Amino acid sequence: MEKINSLSLDLETYSDVDLNKCGVYKYAQSSAFEILLFGVSVNGGEVQVYDLAQGESVPVEIIKALTDNSVLKWAFNASFERVCLSVWLQRYYPQYFESYSIHEDTVGGYLNPSAWRCSMVWSAYMGLPLSLAGAGAVLGLSEQKLREGKDLIRYFCVPCKPTKANGGRTRNLPEHDAQKWETFKAYNKRDVEVEMSIQDRLRKYPVLDFVWDEYHIDQEINDRGIALDRTLVKNAIAFDEKSKAELSEKMQELTNLDNPNSVQQMKQWLADNGLEMDSLGKKEVASVLKTAPEPLRTVLTLRQQLAKSSVKKYQAMENAVCEDGRARGMFMFYGANRTGRFAGRIIQLQNLPQNHMPDLEQARGIVRDGNYTAAELLYDDIPDTLSQLIRTAFVPRPGMKFVVSDFSAIEARVLSCLAGEKWRSEVFANNGDIYCASASAMFGVPVEKHGVNGHLRQKGKIAELALGYGGSVGALKAMGALDMGLAEDELQPLVDMWRSSNPNIVKFWWEVDRCVKETVKKRVPTETHGIRFIYQSGMLFIKLPSGRQLSYVKPRMGENRFGGEAVTYEGVGGTKKWERIESYGPKFVENIVQAISRDILMYAMKTLSHCFICGHVHDELIIECSKDVSVDAICEQMGRTPPWIPGLLLRADGYECEFYKKD
C-alpha cells in the first residue's frame, strides 16, 4: 500500500445506548458498541468499505495510520469517528493505540485530536449548514447524501422492538435483510464521497491553522470531561419525583380535575372560576399571580412549581455520565456559525439556572444526604431549590478544586474599544461600573451603585444590555423594562439618551452598514474601524482583528420591511430552516463584537491550556486544579489582552469553590 498521508473516514456503528441523549463518549463505552462498516479513502483515492459486521478486517496499514499523528484524519463531525475509533482500537488493537494524555489528566482514553480535521467545522466556518446533507445541498454537489440513510440507521444501528413477525429479536443484523445491507454499504461509501467533495469545494477557503488549534483545544476539553456528584444527582431526581407527586395531589384536591397538568383542563377550570387566560406560559402566569384571588393564586403557584423543568438537567447528567463519573462531549465547537461561538450539548451548561440561595451549601448537603423531610421543612419550594442546586452537581476530582474565572463586561469593552467611545474606555480603565457610568451619561447626574441616584443604575443596565446593537423600544421591552417598573413613555427617551451619549457607537453601526452595502453592491473590499469586508465568489467575508473571518453565503441587496434597502444572505434563520436572512449595520456589529469576544476567550483558553479546563460558559472558564493554585494568577493570565487588539482593556475576575456555582 502507498505511503498514507491522509484518510477520509465515515463509520456506521451499533450501540444499545441512545446517541442523542447520552453523547458519543457514553455511546462508545457500551459493551454492545461495535463498528459495522468502515468507509475510508486513502490519500483522496477510491473509497473502500470494510464490512466488519460480516467478518472483513481493516488493513493493518490503515490501523497504524489511525494512531500516527503525522497522518491527517478527516471526517464530517470528526469527534464521533475519533471517539469511536479510540474505544475500538483499545479493544481490538491495543498494541497500536496510544493516548495523548499525561498521567495527571483525564483525557487518557482517546486518540490525539491534533491529527484530526473536521469538515463540519469547515462548513460552519463558511456559514454553511451543520449537516452533511445540508452542506452538500447548499454547495450544489453532484454527489448528494443518500436519502434512505435515516431508515437504514434505524434498522441496523439501534436496537429494535421484539415482535412476533421478527421472531422476538432485539437487533437487526445483515442476514435479516441482505438487500438493505448492500444499500447501507452504498450509503456509507457515499457519505465519505460527499465529505471529500465538501473538502474539495471549500479548498479555496482554507480554515486557518490557528482555528484548527482552537478546535483541538475544544476536543481536549470534551475528552477531559467534568465530574458529576452522582449521589446528589440521584437524590435530586428522587426528590423531584416525590415533590411532583405531592404537588399534583394538592392540585387535584383544590381543582377536582382528572389531570391538573392538562393545559386545556386547567384553562377551563380557571375560566369556570372567573379567570380567562389565553396562555399558561411562565410570564403570563407570573403577571396574573400578582392580583389573583384564592384559591386561584395557590393553584397557579402550584402549577408554576410543577412546570419547573429543572429535573431534566439532572436526567441529562444521569444519561451522559461515563464509567469514571465524568460527563464528556458537552461543548460543540463553532456551534453558532454566524460568530463561531460554542454551543452546548447534552446537559447544556450554556443555560443553567442561577443560584441565589444564601444557604446553598446547606441545601446541597440535605439533598445529598437524601433527607427529604428536612428539605420540606426548610424550603417552601422544592422544585426551585433543586433548580438552584443544578450547578453544584459539577464537582472537581477528589483533592482538587474549581477555579471559575470570567471576563467582566466583555462585549461592552470590545464595542467601546472598536467604536473609540473614549468615556467608556476610561470607565473600564478605572475599574468603574459601566451601568452606573451609562446612567450618569444619560441623565447628566452622578450615579453610584447602592449610593447617590442608585435607582438609576437599573435603567443604565437595561439600556446597556438592550441598546448596544441598534435596539430600540422593542428591545427594551423584550429585556423586561416594563416588568422592572419603567413606564411605556420613558422608553423612547431612554433610547434617545443612550444614543446621544454614545455617538461613536452609533457612528460605528452606520459605518459598518455603509461598508457592507458597498462591498455587496460593487464587489469591492472596504474597511472601517479595523474590520475588513470582502466579496469573493458569492460570499461576503468579514475579517476580524484576530485574522479569523465571518462568512455570509450568497449576499445580495434586498428591501427591508420599511421599504429601505437591506443586505440579505442565506443561513439558518429563526425557523431553524435554511432561508434568506435580512441584516443591517447594527446586527453585523453584534456579530462582529460577539465573534471578537469569542476570539478573546479562545486566546485565554490557549494561554491557560496548561491547566485542566473542564468547562466554559459564554465568557467564563471552569478550571480543575490543585488546592494551591492561585485564583489571582489564573485571572491575571486570562485577562491578558491579545496582541491583535491593542488598547482593549480586559479584566477577569474569579473565585474558587468545592462545587460549581455562581459567585
XYZ file of C-alpha atoms in Angstrom:
663
model
C 0.000 0.000 0.000
C 1.218 3.531 -0.833
C 2.515 5.751 1.983
C -0.513 7.116 3.792
C -0.642 10.901 4.291
C -4.383 11.370 4.820
C -7.553 9.376 5.472
C -11.173 10.414 4.916
C -13.450 8.341 7.124
C -17.043 7.510 7.880
C -18.243 4.837 10.293
C -21.589 3.101 10.724
C -21.883 1.775 14.264
C -24.222 -0.060 16.633
C -24.795 0.540 20.358
C -27.616 -0.032 22.821
C -27.023 3.486 24.229
C -29.052 6.394 22.811
C -26.518 8.602 20.999
C -28.672 11.753 21.030
C -29.431 11.582 24.744
C -26.104 10.316 26.040
C -23.434 11.582 23.624
C -20.739 9.679 21.762
C -18.459 9.038 24.779
C -21.084 7.063 26.719
C -22.365 5.513 23.449
C -18.969 4.066 22.544
C -18.244 2.871 26.107
C -21.112 0.367 26.000
C -20.068 -3.288 25.834
C -22.616 -3.643 22.990
C -20.867 -0.950 20.879
C -19.361 -2.103 17.604
C -18.289 -0.710 14.257
C -20.390 -2.245 11.466
C -18.970 -0.504 8.388
C -15.655 1.297 8.000
C -15.667 3.565 4.925
C -12.285 5.087 4.084
C -10.431 6.852 1.310
C -6.620 6.776 1.464
C -4.873 9.916 0.121
C -8.060 11.019 -1.684
C -8.344 7.763 -3.676
C -11.301 5.436 -4.296
C -13.462 4.854 -1.196
C -13.250 1.347 0.277
C -15.919 -0.013 2.629
C -14.766 -2.688 5.078
C -17.741 -4.786 6.205
C -16.671 -5.511 9.793
C -20.135 -6.825 10.721
C -19.597 -9.692 8.258
C -16.044 -10.541 9.264
C -13.930 -8.319 6.995
C -10.969 -6.592 8.627
C -9.276 -3.231 8.103
C -5.722 -3.479 6.641
C -3.044 -3.092 9.305
C -1.504 -0.114 7.401
C -4.754 1.815 7.939
C -4.881 0.765 11.623
C -1.346 2.125 12.073
C -2.266 5.335 10.227
C -5.155 5.925 12.665
C -2.670 6.204 15.533
C 0.057 8.004 13.566
C -0.141 11.722 14.342
C 1.609 12.668 11.106
C -1.359 11.264 9.115
C -4.301 13.693 8.794
C -7.697 12.120 9.502
C -10.784 13.820 8.009
C -14.457 13.201 8.804
C -17.723 15.139 8.957
C -18.335 15.630 12.704
C -14.924 14.059 13.289
C -15.307 13.829 17.073
C -17.720 10.896 16.512
C -15.208 8.929 14.417
C -12.275 9.807 16.698
C -14.021 8.731 19.921
C -15.480 5.551 18.373
C -12.120 4.548 16.913
C -10.361 5.277 20.240
C -12.585 2.714 22.001
C -12.444 0.216 19.116
C -8.645 0.327 18.834
C -8.214 -0.204 22.579
C -10.497 -3.243 22.365
C -9.096 -4.929 19.254
C -5.684 -3.358 18.520
C -4.307 -2.266 21.916
C -0.749 -2.736 20.648
C -1.235 0.223 18.266
C -3.325 2.538 20.465
C -1.620 5.486 22.102
C -3.291 8.269 24.073
C -2.084 11.870 24.211
C -2.718 12.247 27.939
C -0.310 12.990 30.731
C -0.730 10.807 33.807
C -2.489 13.542 35.867
C -5.115 14.310 33.197
C -8.429 12.564 32.428
C -8.212 12.579 28.604
C -6.445 9.209 28.644
C -8.739 7.026 26.598
C -8.728 8.969 23.333
C -6.706 9.491 20.151
C -4.852 12.775 19.846
C -7.220 15.310 18.232
C -4.307 17.286 16.751
C -4.136 14.735 13.897
C -7.828 15.245 13.068
C -9.723 17.708 10.888
C -13.494 18.093 10.784
C -15.287 19.087 7.570
C -18.363 20.023 9.643
C -16.234 22.709 11.343
C -15.090 23.811 7.871
C -18.753 24.050 6.756
C -19.601 26.069 9.869
C -16.591 28.355 9.277
C -18.039 29.066 5.831
C -21.512 29.830 7.223
C -22.941 26.587 5.762
C -25.396 24.150 7.414
C -24.066 21.828 10.123
C -25.363 18.659 8.454
C -23.692 16.657 5.688
C -26.874 16.661 3.572
C -27.463 20.399 4.166
C -23.897 21.424 3.321
C -23.905 19.211 0.220
C -27.210 20.704 -0.987
C -26.170 24.367 -0.471
C -22.864 23.717 -2.263
C -24.785 22.012 -5.107
C -22.530 18.936 -5.083
C -23.085 16.302 -7.754
C -22.735 13.616 -5.046
C -25.612 14.019 -2.604
C -26.092 12.072 0.611
C -28.458 9.121 0.051
C -31.909 9.886 1.441
C -32.690 6.403 2.737
C -29.894 6.716 5.315
C -32.152 7.517 8.272
C -34.237 4.370 7.756
C -31.133 2.212 7.358
C -29.593 3.643 10.538
C -32.852 2.996 12.399
C -32.827 -0.581 11.080
C -29.192 -1.599 11.689
C -27.682 0.828 14.221
C -30.151 0.853 17.109
C -31.948 -1.942 18.995
C -35.345 -2.963 17.574
C -38.554 -3.907 19.369
C -39.117 -7.668 19.621
C -42.285 -8.679 17.724
C -43.867 -11.919 16.562
C -43.031 -11.004 12.979
C -39.296 -10.632 13.693
C -39.098 -13.717 15.883
C -38.691 -11.686 19.082
C -35.234 -10.381 18.203
C -33.940 -7.065 19.640
C -31.474 -6.309 16.862
C -31.368 -6.420 13.061
C -28.248 -7.978 11.521
C -27.069 -8.020 7.872
C -28.556 -11.501 7.318
C -32.017 -10.243 8.285
C -32.174 -8.135 5.103
C -29.307 -8.669 2.660
C -30.607 -6.104 0.170
C -30.905 -3.385 2.815
C -27.377 -4.212 3.953
C -25.985 -3.708 0.438
C -27.782 -0.329 0.286
C -26.298 0.529 3.695
C -22.794 -0.137 2.351
C -23.510 2.141 -0.610
C -24.764 4.796 1.853
C -21.551 4.537 3.897
C -19.428 4.881 0.756
C -21.453 7.876 -0.455
C -21.022 9.693 2.888
C -17.229 9.575 2.502
C -17.555 10.790 -1.112
C -19.779 13.728 -0.113
C -17.429 14.622 2.741
C -14.475 14.635 0.302
C -16.455 16.730 -2.216
C -17.135 19.323 0.506
C -13.390 19.500 1.211
C -12.711 19.820 -2.480
C -15.298 22.591 -2.978
C -14.035 24.574 0.011
C -10.338 24.206 -0.806
C -10.181 27.845 -1.961
C -11.197 28.974 1.533
C -8.968 27.091 3.967
C -9.638 27.212 7.695
C -6.684 28.990 9.281
C -4.212 26.833 11.216
C -4.875 28.688 14.469
C -8.602 27.853 14.198
C -7.700 24.148 13.899
C -5.549 24.620 17.028
C -8.661 26.022 18.759
C -10.663 23.002 17.609
C -8.049 20.707 19.135
C -8.255 22.556 22.478
C -12.051 22.164 22.319
C -11.710 18.420 21.668
C -9.305 18.078 24.586
C -11.817 19.823 26.911
C -14.559 17.467 25.673
C -12.276 14.451 26.203
C -11.363 15.610 29.720
C -14.978 15.887 30.790
C -16.308 17.329 34.027
C -17.007 15.238 37.125
C -20.535 14.872 38.499
C -21.641 14.270 42.072
C -23.722 11.202 41.253
C -25.198 10.918 44.757
C -26.554 14.463 44.506
C -27.910 13.800 41.004
C -29.637 10.542 42.032
C -31.228 12.131 45.111
C -32.306 15.254 43.217
C -34.209 13.054 40.722
C -35.851 11.149 43.604
C -36.746 14.414 45.414
C -38.293 15.773 42.244
C -40.487 12.698 41.732
C -41.721 12.873 45.329
C -42.323 16.632 45.182
C -44.206 16.363 41.851
C -46.480 13.654 43.248
C -47.281 15.806 46.298
C -47.895 18.956 44.221
C -50.169 17.039 41.805
C -52.137 15.634 44.721
C -52.624 19.131 46.197
C -53.741 20.466 42.801
C -56.203 17.622 42.383
C -57.690 18.312 45.823
C -58.115 22.004 45.003
C -59.475 21.615 41.457
C -61.068 18.133 41.279
C -59.547 17.805 37.787
C -58.659 14.367 36.363
C -55.361 15.756 35.095
C -54.370 19.132 36.547
C -51.312 19.089 34.237
C -53.575 19.379 31.187
C -53.472 22.942 29.813
C -56.993 22.573 28.400
C -58.496 21.320 31.675
C -56.668 23.980 33.699
C -57.794 26.828 31.398
C -61.381 25.582 31.664
C -61.173 25.386 35.464
C -59.760 28.932 35.672
C -62.496 30.212 33.325
C -65.162 28.496 35.444
C -63.688 30.343 38.411
C -63.814 33.732 36.680
C -60.298 33.942 35.177
C -59.928 33.742 31.376
C -56.330 33.034 30.268
C -55.123 32.703 26.655
C -51.856 31.111 27.711
C -50.432 29.380 30.769
C -46.857 30.377 29.915
C -44.449 31.303 32.715
C -44.651 35.065 32.074
C -48.442 35.152 31.732
C -48.978 33.183 34.953
C -46.427 35.345 36.833
C -48.236 38.567 35.907
C -51.697 37.153 36.851
C -50.347 35.876 40.201
C -49.879 39.459 41.406
C -53.663 40.018 41.569
C -55.298 36.556 41.500
C -57.599 35.776 44.446
C -57.518 32.487 46.390
C -57.753 29.585 45.600
C -56.675 30.580 42.058
C -53.452 32.038 43.372
C -52.449 28.805 45.145
C -53.411 26.663 42.136
C -51.360 28.827 39.749
C -48.404 28.831 42.161
C -48.538 25.017 42.326
C -48.730 24.919 38.539
C -45.592 27.087 38.247
C -43.764 24.728 40.619
C -44.888 21.652 38.687
C -43.827 23.213 35.397
C -40.189 23.663 36.522
C -38.236 21.501 34.124
C -35.008 21.592 36.126
C -35.077 17.853 36.771
C -34.442 17.367 33.046
C -30.906 18.660 33.648
C -30.324 16.026 36.349
C -31.742 13.410 33.986
C -29.349 14.628 31.261
C -26.460 14.268 33.727
C -27.522 10.712 34.553
C -27.715 9.964 30.801
C -24.322 11.421 29.898
C -22.091 10.346 32.762
C -19.281 7.959 31.738
C -17.916 4.999 33.707
C -15.412 7.201 35.569
C -18.122 9.613 36.780
C -17.351 12.377 34.269
C -19.690 13.845 31.648
C -17.965 14.331 28.287
C -18.800 15.976 24.965
C -20.656 18.960 26.478
C -19.387 21.572 24.001
C -19.785 21.979 20.278
C -17.024 23.924 18.549
C -18.379 26.524 16.089
C -21.937 25.577 17.076
C -23.084 29.121 16.209
C -21.734 29.548 12.712
C -22.540 33.270 12.407
C -19.992 34.148 15.117
C -18.060 30.927 15.709
C -19.200 30.746 19.324
C -19.663 27.409 21.073
C -22.989 25.650 21.504
C -23.890 23.497 24.496
C -24.669 19.811 24.111
C -26.497 17.187 26.222
C -26.505 18.845 29.687
C -26.257 22.312 28.097
C -24.031 24.221 30.538
C -24.857 27.337 28.488
C -28.288 27.705 30.088
C -28.065 26.527 33.687
C -30.348 28.276 36.208
C -28.599 30.772 38.506
C -28.286 30.189 42.234
C -29.270 32.937 44.695
C -29.723 30.890 47.898
C -27.773 32.250 50.860
C -27.552 28.707 52.336
C -26.594 26.914 49.122
C -24.148 24.569 50.856
C -26.706 23.537 53.492
C -29.414 22.870 50.862
C -26.928 20.859 48.823
C -25.980 18.806 51.882
C -29.639 17.996 52.654
C -30.322 16.758 49.105
C -27.030 14.862 49.016
C -27.955 13.115 52.280
C -31.374 12.233 50.835
C -33.152 13.945 53.742
C -36.480 14.848 52.096
C -38.204 15.641 55.398
C -35.605 18.316 56.239
C -35.880 19.747 52.724
C -39.675 20.049 53.064
C -39.331 21.642 56.476
C -36.751 24.252 55.422
C -37.759 25.075 51.826
C -41.240 26.085 50.614
C -40.443 25.345 47.019
C -38.599 22.048 46.409
C -38.541 22.364 42.556
C -36.929 25.823 42.865
C -34.378 24.531 45.400
C -33.438 21.654 43.062
C -33.187 24.123 40.185
C -30.739 26.317 42.125
C -28.635 23.263 43.005
C -28.080 22.120 39.392
C -24.701 23.863 39.050
C -23.484 22.290 42.286
C -23.706 18.807 40.750
C -20.474 19.619 38.848
C -17.531 18.892 41.134
C -13.736 18.706 40.908
C -11.861 15.417 41.358
C -11.014 14.434 44.946
C -8.133 16.568 46.239
C -8.722 19.279 43.607
C -10.759 22.497 43.498
C -12.507 24.540 40.823
C -11.340 27.999 39.857
C -14.077 29.815 37.953
C -12.847 32.873 36.102
C -14.752 35.152 33.755
C -14.362 38.364 31.803
C -16.010 41.461 33.189
C -18.423 43.123 30.687
C -16.515 41.674 27.709
C -18.945 42.731 24.950
C -19.274 46.277 26.311
C -15.467 46.551 26.418
C -14.997 45.241 22.877
C -17.747 47.505 21.486
C -16.278 50.577 23.247
C -12.760 49.790 22.018
C -13.794 49.222 18.378
C -16.020 52.307 18.257
C -13.485 54.512 20.076
C -16.038 55.610 22.710
C -13.424 57.232 24.976
C -15.515 57.947 28.088
C -16.492 54.278 28.298
C -12.893 53.101 27.993
C -11.975 55.445 30.850
C -14.662 53.799 32.998
C -13.053 50.404 32.301
C -9.535 51.788 32.904
C -10.646 52.949 36.367
C -12.469 49.672 37.104
C -15.746 51.599 37.168
C -19.265 50.222 36.867
C -20.401 50.649 33.229
C -24.102 50.572 34.197
C -23.673 53.460 36.670
C -21.483 55.371 34.205
C -24.007 54.847 31.407
C -26.893 56.062 33.591
C -24.760 59.042 34.612
C -24.008 59.926 30.949
C -27.682 59.526 30.038
C -29.207 61.500 32.908
C -26.403 64.004 33.500
C -26.118 63.249 37.239
C -23.675 61.154 39.282
C -24.913 57.553 39.793
C -23.418 55.162 42.336
C -24.373 51.555 42.980
C -26.188 51.461 46.359
C -25.410 55.198 46.663
C -26.361 58.569 45.192
C -29.024 58.185 42.444
C -28.555 54.408 42.772
C -32.102 53.848 41.481
C -30.945 54.998 38.022
C -28.364 52.165 37.704
C -31.070 49.694 36.680
C -32.057 51.989 33.790
C -28.413 52.241 32.782
C -28.089 48.452 32.895
C -31.157 47.727 30.821
C -30.139 50.383 28.285
C -26.639 48.864 28.041
C -27.959 45.352 27.502
C -30.724 46.266 25.069
C -29.379 49.171 23.023
C -25.754 48.398 22.116
C -26.687 46.802 18.778
C -29.272 49.223 17.433
C -32.111 48.057 19.669
C -34.946 50.471 20.382
C -38.177 50.441 22.405
C -38.957 46.839 21.372
C -35.558 45.645 22.613
C -36.089 47.357 25.979
C -39.481 45.652 26.327
C -38.007 42.281 25.359
C -35.404 42.763 28.113
C -38.225 43.223 30.620
C -38.091 47.030 31.005
C -41.807 47.268 31.858
C -41.542 44.466 34.456
C -38.756 46.450 36.128
C -41.064 49.371 36.718
C -40.180 51.553 33.726
C -43.197 53.304 32.209
C -44.058 52.967 28.482
C -43.495 56.701 27.882
C -39.982 56.514 29.423
C -38.695 54.055 26.832
C -38.183 56.213 23.724
C -36.437 58.997 25.725
C -34.179 56.263 27.208
C -33.219 55.115 23.693
C -32.551 58.722 22.598
C -30.447 59.482 25.683
C -28.364 56.312 25.302
C -27.662 57.048 21.646
C -26.781 60.696 22.229
C -24.334 59.728 24.990
C -22.703 57.070 22.725
C -22.300 58.919 19.397
C -19.217 56.913 18.339
C -21.009 53.595 18.763
C -23.929 54.864 16.659
C -21.432 56.076 14.037
C -19.750 52.639 14.087
C -23.094 50.906 13.318
C -23.705 53.018 10.242
C -20.099 52.884 9.019
C -20.343 49.063 9.084
C -23.716 49.312 7.325
C -22.192 51.506 4.600
C -19.178 49.180 4.137
C -21.278 46.005 3.872
C -23.609 47.582 1.305
C -20.753 48.968 -0.772
C -18.926 45.609 -0.739
C -22.047 43.659 -1.736
C -23.169 46.162 -4.411
C -19.825 46.922 -6.020
C -17.981 43.733 -5.032
C -15.063 45.798 -3.768
C -13.265 45.407 -0.424
C -13.990 48.083 2.199
C -12.685 48.723 5.699
C -13.715 50.594 8.835
C -12.619 50.548 12.495
C -10.040 47.832 11.780
C -12.659 45.463 10.266
C -12.375 44.421 6.596
C -15.271 43.463 4.303
C -14.539 41.328 1.234
C -16.763 39.891 -1.517
C -15.465 36.748 -3.195
C -17.151 34.010 -5.259
C -20.648 34.680 -3.997
C -19.603 35.094 -0.342
C -19.268 38.084 1.976
C -16.340 37.766 4.380
C -15.824 39.975 7.416
C -12.191 39.821 8.522
C -11.737 40.260 12.269
C -8.654 41.643 14.039
C -7.655 38.065 15.030
C -7.383 37.110 11.350
C -10.460 34.871 11.524
C -13.241 35.541 9.009
C -17.016 35.523 9.367
C -18.775 34.147 6.280
C -22.151 35.072 4.796
C -23.487 32.920 1.958
C -24.802 34.473 -1.306
C -25.243 38.064 -0.079
C -27.348 40.437 -2.157
C -29.283 43.676 -1.847
C -32.959 43.406 -0.899
C -35.692 45.523 0.615
C -36.451 45.670 4.342
C -39.927 45.847 5.839
C -39.785 49.669 5.907
C -39.148 49.870 2.169
C -35.454 50.785 2.530
C -32.596 48.745 1.091
C -31.067 45.952 3.157
C -28.431 43.278 2.749
C -29.738 39.699 2.762
C -27.817 36.417 2.840
C -28.557 32.701 3.239
C -28.348 30.997 6.607
C -30.227 29.117 9.303
C -32.873 31.578 10.493
C -35.272 31.770 13.414
C -37.312 28.899 11.964
C -34.203 26.628 12.164
C -34.509 26.251 8.363
C -32.099 27.367 5.652
C -33.525 30.662 4.390
C -32.766 34.206 3.332
C -31.950 36.436 6.318
C -32.147 40.221 6.314
C -29.488 42.215 8.146
C -28.177 45.724 8.658
C -25.283 47.636 10.270
C -26.050 47.200 13.995
C -26.808 43.488 13.510
C -23.468 42.967 11.746
C -21.829 44.904 14.616
C -23.418 42.452 17.060
C -21.944 39.516 15.097
C -18.541 41.240 14.990
C -18.456 42.080 18.718
C -19.625 38.621 19.781
C -17.148 36.983 17.393
C -14.238 39.063 18.739
C -15.342 38.277 22.324
C -15.255 34.596 21.360
C -11.742 35.020 19.903
C -10.601 36.622 23.175
C -11.995 33.677 25.155
C -10.138 31.287 22.814
C -6.941 33.315 23.312
C -7.419 32.883 27.088
C -8.011 29.133 26.607
C -4.706 28.892 24.706
C -2.906 30.895 27.410
C -4.350 28.585 30.069
C -4.178 25.344 28.063
C -1.576 24.001 30.527
C -4.406 23.999 33.114
C -7.177 21.412 33.209
C -10.021 23.442 31.650
C -13.073 21.236 32.035
C -15.871 23.631 31.077
C -16.703 27.080 29.749
C -19.882 29.122 29.576
C -20.101 32.258 27.372
C -17.164 34.278 28.788
C -16.292 32.059 31.769
C -13.797 29.216 32.250
C -14.105 26.368 34.768
C -10.664 25.026 35.673
C -9.961 21.939 37.769
C -6.715 22.479 39.654
C -4.755 21.567 42.759
C -5.635 23.320 46.008
C -2.520 25.534 45.990
C -3.195 27.205 42.602
C -3.745 30.958 42.936
C -7.020 32.417 41.658
C -5.267 35.751 41.038
C -2.619 34.098 38.842
C -5.321 32.477 36.688
C -7.287 35.754 36.404
C -4.098 37.643 35.513
C -3.344 35.189 32.682
C -6.943 35.148 31.480
C -7.067 38.953 31.441
C -4.104 39.357 29.067
C -5.067 41.406 26.034
C -4.344 39.590 22.725
C -1.664 41.349 20.634
C -4.118 41.779 17.732
C -6.425 44.181 19.599
C -4.169 46.752 21.306
C -5.925 49.274 23.506
C -8.622 46.850 24.664
C -8.914 46.919 28.450
C -9.672 43.422 29.703
C -10.396 42.270 33.208
C -11.032 38.767 34.516
C -12.453 38.078 37.967
C -12.532 34.691 39.630
C -13.239 32.619 42.701
C -12.550 29.102 43.924
C -15.130 26.536 45.003
C -15.606 22.916 46.040
C -18.526 22.618 43.617
C -19.582 24.752 40.641
C -21.779 27.756 41.438
C -22.370 31.376 40.514
C -20.369 33.504 42.930
